[in-house]
Coordinates of N, CA and C and ligand atoms in Angstrom, one line a residue:
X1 N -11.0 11.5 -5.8 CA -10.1 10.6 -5.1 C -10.2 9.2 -5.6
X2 N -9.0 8.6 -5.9 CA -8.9 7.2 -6.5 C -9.7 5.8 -5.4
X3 N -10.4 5.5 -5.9 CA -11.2 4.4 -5.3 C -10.6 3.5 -4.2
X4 N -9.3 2.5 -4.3 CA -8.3 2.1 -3.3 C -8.3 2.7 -1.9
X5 N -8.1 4.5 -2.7 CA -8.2 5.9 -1.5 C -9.4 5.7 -0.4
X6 N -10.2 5.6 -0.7 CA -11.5 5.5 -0.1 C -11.4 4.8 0.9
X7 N -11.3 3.3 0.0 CA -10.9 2.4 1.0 C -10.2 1.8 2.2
X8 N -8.6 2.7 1.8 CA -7.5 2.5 2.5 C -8.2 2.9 3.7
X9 N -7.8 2.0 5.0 CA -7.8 1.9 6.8 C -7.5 3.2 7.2
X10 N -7.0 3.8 6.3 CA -5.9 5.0 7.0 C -7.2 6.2 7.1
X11 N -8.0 6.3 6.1 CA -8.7 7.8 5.6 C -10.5 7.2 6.2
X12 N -10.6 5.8 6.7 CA -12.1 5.7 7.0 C -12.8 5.9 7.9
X13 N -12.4 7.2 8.8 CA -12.8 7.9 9.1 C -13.6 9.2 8.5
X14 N -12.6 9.1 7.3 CA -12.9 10.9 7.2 C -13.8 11.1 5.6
X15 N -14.5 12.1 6.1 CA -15.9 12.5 5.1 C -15.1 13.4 4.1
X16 N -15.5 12.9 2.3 CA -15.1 14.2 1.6 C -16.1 14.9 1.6
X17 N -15.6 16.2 1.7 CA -16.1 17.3 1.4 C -16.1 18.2 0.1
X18 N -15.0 18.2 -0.5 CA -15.4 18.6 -2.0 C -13.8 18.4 -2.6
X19 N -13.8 18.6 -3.5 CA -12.4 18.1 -4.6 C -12.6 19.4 -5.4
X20 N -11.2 19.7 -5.2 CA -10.7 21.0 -6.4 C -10.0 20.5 -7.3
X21 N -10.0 20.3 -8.8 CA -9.0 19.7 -9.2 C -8.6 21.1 -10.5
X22 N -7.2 20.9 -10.3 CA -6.1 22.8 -11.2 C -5.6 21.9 -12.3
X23 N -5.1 22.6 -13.2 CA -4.0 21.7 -14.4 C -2.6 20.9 -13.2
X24 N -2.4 21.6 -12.2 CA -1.3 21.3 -11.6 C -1.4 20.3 -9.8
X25 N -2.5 20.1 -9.5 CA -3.0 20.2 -8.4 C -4.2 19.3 -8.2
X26 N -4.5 18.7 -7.2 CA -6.1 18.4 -6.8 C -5.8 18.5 -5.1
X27 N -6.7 19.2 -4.7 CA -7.0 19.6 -3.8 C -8.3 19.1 -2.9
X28 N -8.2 18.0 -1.6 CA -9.5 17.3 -1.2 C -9.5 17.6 0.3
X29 N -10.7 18.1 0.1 CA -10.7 18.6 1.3 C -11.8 17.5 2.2
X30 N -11.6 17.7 3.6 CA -11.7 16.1 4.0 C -12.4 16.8 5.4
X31 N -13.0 16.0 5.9 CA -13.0 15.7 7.8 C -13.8 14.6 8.3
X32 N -13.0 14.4 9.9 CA -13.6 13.4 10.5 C -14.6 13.7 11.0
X33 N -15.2 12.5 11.4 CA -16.8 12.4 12.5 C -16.3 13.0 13.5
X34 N -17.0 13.5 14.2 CA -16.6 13.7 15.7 C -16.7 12.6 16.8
X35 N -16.2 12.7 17.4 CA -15.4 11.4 18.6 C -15.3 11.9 19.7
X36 N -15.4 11.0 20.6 CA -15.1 11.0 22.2 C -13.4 11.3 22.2
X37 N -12.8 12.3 22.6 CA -11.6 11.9 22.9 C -11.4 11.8 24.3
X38 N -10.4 10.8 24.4 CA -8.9 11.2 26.1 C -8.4 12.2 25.9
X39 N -8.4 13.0 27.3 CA -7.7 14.4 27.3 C -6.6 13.7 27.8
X40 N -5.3 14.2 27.5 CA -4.0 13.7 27.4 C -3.5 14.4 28.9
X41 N -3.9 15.1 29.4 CA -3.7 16.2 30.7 C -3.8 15.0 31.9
X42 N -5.8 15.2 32.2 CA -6.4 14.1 33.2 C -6.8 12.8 32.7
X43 N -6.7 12.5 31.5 CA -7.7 11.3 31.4 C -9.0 10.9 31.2
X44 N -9.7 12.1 30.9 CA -11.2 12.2 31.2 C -11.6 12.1 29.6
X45 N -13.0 11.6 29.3 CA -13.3 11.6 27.9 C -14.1 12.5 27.8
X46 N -13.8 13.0 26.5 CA -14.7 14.3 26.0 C -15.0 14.3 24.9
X47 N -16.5 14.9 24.9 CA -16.6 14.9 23.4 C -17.0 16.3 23.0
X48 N -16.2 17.5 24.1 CA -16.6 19.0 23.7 C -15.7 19.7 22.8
X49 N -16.1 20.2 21.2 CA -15.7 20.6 20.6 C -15.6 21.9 21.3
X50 N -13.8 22.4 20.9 CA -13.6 24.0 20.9 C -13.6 25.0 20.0
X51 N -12.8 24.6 18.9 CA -13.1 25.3 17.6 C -12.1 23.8 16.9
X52 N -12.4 24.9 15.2 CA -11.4 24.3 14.1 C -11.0 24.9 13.3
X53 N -9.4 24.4 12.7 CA -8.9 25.0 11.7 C -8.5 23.8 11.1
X54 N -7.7 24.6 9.7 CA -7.1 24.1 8.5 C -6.0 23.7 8.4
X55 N -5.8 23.0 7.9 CA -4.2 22.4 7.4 C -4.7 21.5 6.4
X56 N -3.5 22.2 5.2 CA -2.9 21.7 4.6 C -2.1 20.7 4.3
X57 N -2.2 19.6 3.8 CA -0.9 18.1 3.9 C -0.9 17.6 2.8
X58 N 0.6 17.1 2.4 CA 0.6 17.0 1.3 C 0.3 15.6 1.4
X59 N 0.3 15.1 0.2 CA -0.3 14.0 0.4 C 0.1 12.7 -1.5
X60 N -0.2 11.5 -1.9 CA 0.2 11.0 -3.0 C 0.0 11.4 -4.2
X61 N 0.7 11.6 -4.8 CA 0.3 12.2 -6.4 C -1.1 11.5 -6.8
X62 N -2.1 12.0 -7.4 CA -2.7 11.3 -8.1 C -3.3 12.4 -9.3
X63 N -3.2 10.6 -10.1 CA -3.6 11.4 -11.5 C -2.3 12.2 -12.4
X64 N -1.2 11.8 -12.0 CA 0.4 13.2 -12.2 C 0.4 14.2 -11.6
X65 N -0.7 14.7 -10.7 CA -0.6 16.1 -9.9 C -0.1 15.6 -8.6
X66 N 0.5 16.7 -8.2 CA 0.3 17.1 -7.2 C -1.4 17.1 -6.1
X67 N -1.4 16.4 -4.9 CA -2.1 16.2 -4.2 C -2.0 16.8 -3.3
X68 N -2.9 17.7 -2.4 CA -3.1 18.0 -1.0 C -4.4 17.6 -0.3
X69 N -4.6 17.3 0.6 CA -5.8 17.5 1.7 C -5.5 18.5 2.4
X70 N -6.8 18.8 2.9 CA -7.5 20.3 3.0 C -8.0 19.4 4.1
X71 N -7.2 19.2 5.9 CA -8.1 19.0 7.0 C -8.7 19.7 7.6
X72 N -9.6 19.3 8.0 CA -10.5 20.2 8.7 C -10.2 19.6 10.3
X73 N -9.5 20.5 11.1 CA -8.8 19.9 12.6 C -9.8 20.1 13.1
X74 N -10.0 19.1 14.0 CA -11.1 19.6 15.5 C -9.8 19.8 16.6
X75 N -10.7 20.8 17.4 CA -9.6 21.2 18.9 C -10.7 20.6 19.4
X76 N -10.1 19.8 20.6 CA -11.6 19.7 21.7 C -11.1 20.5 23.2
X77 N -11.9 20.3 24.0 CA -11.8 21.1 25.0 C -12.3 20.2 26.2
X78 N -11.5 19.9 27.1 CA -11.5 19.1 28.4 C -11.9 19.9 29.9
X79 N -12.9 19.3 30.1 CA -13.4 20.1 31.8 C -11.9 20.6 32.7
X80 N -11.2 20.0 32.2 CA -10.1 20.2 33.3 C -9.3 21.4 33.1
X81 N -9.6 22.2 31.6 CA -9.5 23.2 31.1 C -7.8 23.5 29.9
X82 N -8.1 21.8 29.8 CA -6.8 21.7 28.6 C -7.8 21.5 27.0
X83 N -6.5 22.1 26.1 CA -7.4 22.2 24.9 C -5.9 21.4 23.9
X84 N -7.2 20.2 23.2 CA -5.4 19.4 22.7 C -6.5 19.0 21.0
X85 N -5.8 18.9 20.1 CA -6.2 18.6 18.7 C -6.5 17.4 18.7
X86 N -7.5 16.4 17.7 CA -7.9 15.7 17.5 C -6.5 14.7 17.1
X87 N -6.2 13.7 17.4 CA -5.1 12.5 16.6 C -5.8 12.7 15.4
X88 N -5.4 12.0 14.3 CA -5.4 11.2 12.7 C -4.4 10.3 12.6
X89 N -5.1 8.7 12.3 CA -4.3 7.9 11.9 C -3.0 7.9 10.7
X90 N -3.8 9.1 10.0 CA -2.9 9.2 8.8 C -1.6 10.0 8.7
X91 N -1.9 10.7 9.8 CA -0.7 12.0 10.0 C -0.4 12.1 11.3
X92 N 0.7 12.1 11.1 CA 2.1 11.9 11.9 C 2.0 13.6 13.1
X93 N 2.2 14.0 14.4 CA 2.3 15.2 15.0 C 3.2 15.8 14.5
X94 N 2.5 17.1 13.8 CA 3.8 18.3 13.5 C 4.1 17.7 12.0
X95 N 3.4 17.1 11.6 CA 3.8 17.1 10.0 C 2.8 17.5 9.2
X96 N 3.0 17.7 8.3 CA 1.9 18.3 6.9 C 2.3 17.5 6.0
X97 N 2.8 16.3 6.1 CA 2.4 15.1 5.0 C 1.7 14.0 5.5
X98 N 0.9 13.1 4.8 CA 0.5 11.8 5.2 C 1.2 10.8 5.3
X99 N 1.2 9.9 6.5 CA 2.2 8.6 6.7 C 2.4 7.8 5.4
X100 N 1.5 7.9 4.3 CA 1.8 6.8 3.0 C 2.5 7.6 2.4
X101 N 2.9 9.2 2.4 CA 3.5 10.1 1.8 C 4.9 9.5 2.0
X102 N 5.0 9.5 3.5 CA 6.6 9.4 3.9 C 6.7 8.0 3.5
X103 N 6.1 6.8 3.6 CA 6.3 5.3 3.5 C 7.2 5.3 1.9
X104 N 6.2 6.4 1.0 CA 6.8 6.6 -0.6 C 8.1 7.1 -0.6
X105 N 8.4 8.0 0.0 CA 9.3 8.6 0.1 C 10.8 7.6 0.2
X106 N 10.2 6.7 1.1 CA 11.4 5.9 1.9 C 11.9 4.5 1.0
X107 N 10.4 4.2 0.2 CA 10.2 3.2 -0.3 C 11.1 3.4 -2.0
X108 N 11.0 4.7 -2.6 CA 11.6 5.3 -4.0 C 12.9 5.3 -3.5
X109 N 13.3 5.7 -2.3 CA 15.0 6.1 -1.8 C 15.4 4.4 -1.9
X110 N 14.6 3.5 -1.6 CA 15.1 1.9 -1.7 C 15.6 1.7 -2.7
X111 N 15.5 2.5 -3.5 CA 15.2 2.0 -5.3 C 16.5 2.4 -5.9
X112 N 17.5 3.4 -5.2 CA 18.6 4.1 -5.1 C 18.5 5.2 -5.8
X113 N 17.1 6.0 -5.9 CA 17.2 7.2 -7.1 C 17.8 8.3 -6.4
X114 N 18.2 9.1 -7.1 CA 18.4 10.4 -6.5 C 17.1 11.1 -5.7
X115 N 18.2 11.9 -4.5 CA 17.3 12.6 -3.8 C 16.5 13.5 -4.5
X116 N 17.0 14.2 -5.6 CA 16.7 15.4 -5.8 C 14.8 14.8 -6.9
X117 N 15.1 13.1 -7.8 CA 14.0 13.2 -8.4 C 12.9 12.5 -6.8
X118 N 13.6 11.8 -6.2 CA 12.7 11.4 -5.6 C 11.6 12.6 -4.8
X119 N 12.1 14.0 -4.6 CA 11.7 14.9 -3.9 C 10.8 15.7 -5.1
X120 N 11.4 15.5 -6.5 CA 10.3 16.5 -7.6 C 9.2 15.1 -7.5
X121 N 9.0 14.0 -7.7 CA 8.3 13.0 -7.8 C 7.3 13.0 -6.6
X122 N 7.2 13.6 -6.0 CA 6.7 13.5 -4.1 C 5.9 14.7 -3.6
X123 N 6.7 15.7 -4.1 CA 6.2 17.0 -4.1 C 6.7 17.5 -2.9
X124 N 8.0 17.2 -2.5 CA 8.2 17.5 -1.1 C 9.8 18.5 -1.2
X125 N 10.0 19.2 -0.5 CA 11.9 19.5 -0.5 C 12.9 18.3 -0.8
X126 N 14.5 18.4 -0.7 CA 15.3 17.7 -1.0 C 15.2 17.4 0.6
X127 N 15.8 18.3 1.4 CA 16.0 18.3 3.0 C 14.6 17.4 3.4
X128 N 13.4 17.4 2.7 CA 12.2 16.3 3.7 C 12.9 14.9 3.3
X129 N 13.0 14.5 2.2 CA 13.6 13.4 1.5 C 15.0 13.5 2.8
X130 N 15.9 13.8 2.5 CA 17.1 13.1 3.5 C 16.9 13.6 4.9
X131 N 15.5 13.8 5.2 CA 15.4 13.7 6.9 C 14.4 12.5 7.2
X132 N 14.0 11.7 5.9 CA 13.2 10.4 5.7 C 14.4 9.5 6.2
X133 N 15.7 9.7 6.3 CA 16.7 8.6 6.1 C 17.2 8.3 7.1
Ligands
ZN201 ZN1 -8.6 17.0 30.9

């Protein structure tokens, strides 16, 4: 991961855990510390993990590849008996790209290029590109 990366406000939370890097691809797989959260239900703070999964997000080219992180999600689990996923500053609900993903996205479309390089350049569909707009 590019040095800047490290740094950026958005990811300093989150621990790497290992880097895959393909001819086509680098793959970083990531997770946060664990945290108190607000259950979004009652209001109560919790810091009871319930389980975790994976997700995939795509994320800024580096290096000319294609980039993903590899989250590692915490579920937590609230006395009150609601179970809601951990927030990330970096990613948006219901997406599998990162907020500087789409900021590029929006930021290349300024530029007047076509949808279609801006979307090979991104690594994303044509339809993610003009639902940026
Ligand atoms: Zn609750």
């Amino acid at each position: 991961m590019h040095s800047n990366c490290t740094k950026n406000l958005l990811f300093r939370r989150c621990l790497n855990k290992k880097i895959i890097q393909a001819d086509t691809f680098v793959k970083v797989f990531i997770e946060t510390k664990p945290t108190n959260q607000i259950c979004l239900a009652c209001g109560q703070n919790t810091g009871r993990i319930h389980d975790y999964c994976y997700q995939t997000i795509k994320d800024l080219p580096f290096q000319m590849k294609h980039t993903y992180l590899v989250l590692r999600k915490r579920r937590y689990a609230c006395c009150c008996g609601k179970r809601f996923l951990e927030k990330y500053p970096f990613l948006a609900s219901y997406q599998r790209r990162t907020l500087r993903l789409s900021f590029k996205i929006i930021d290349l479309l300024r530029n007047m290029r076509s949808i279609k390089s801006v979307a090979d350049d991104t690594n994303v569909s044509a339809n993610t590109v003009i639902q940026r707009l």
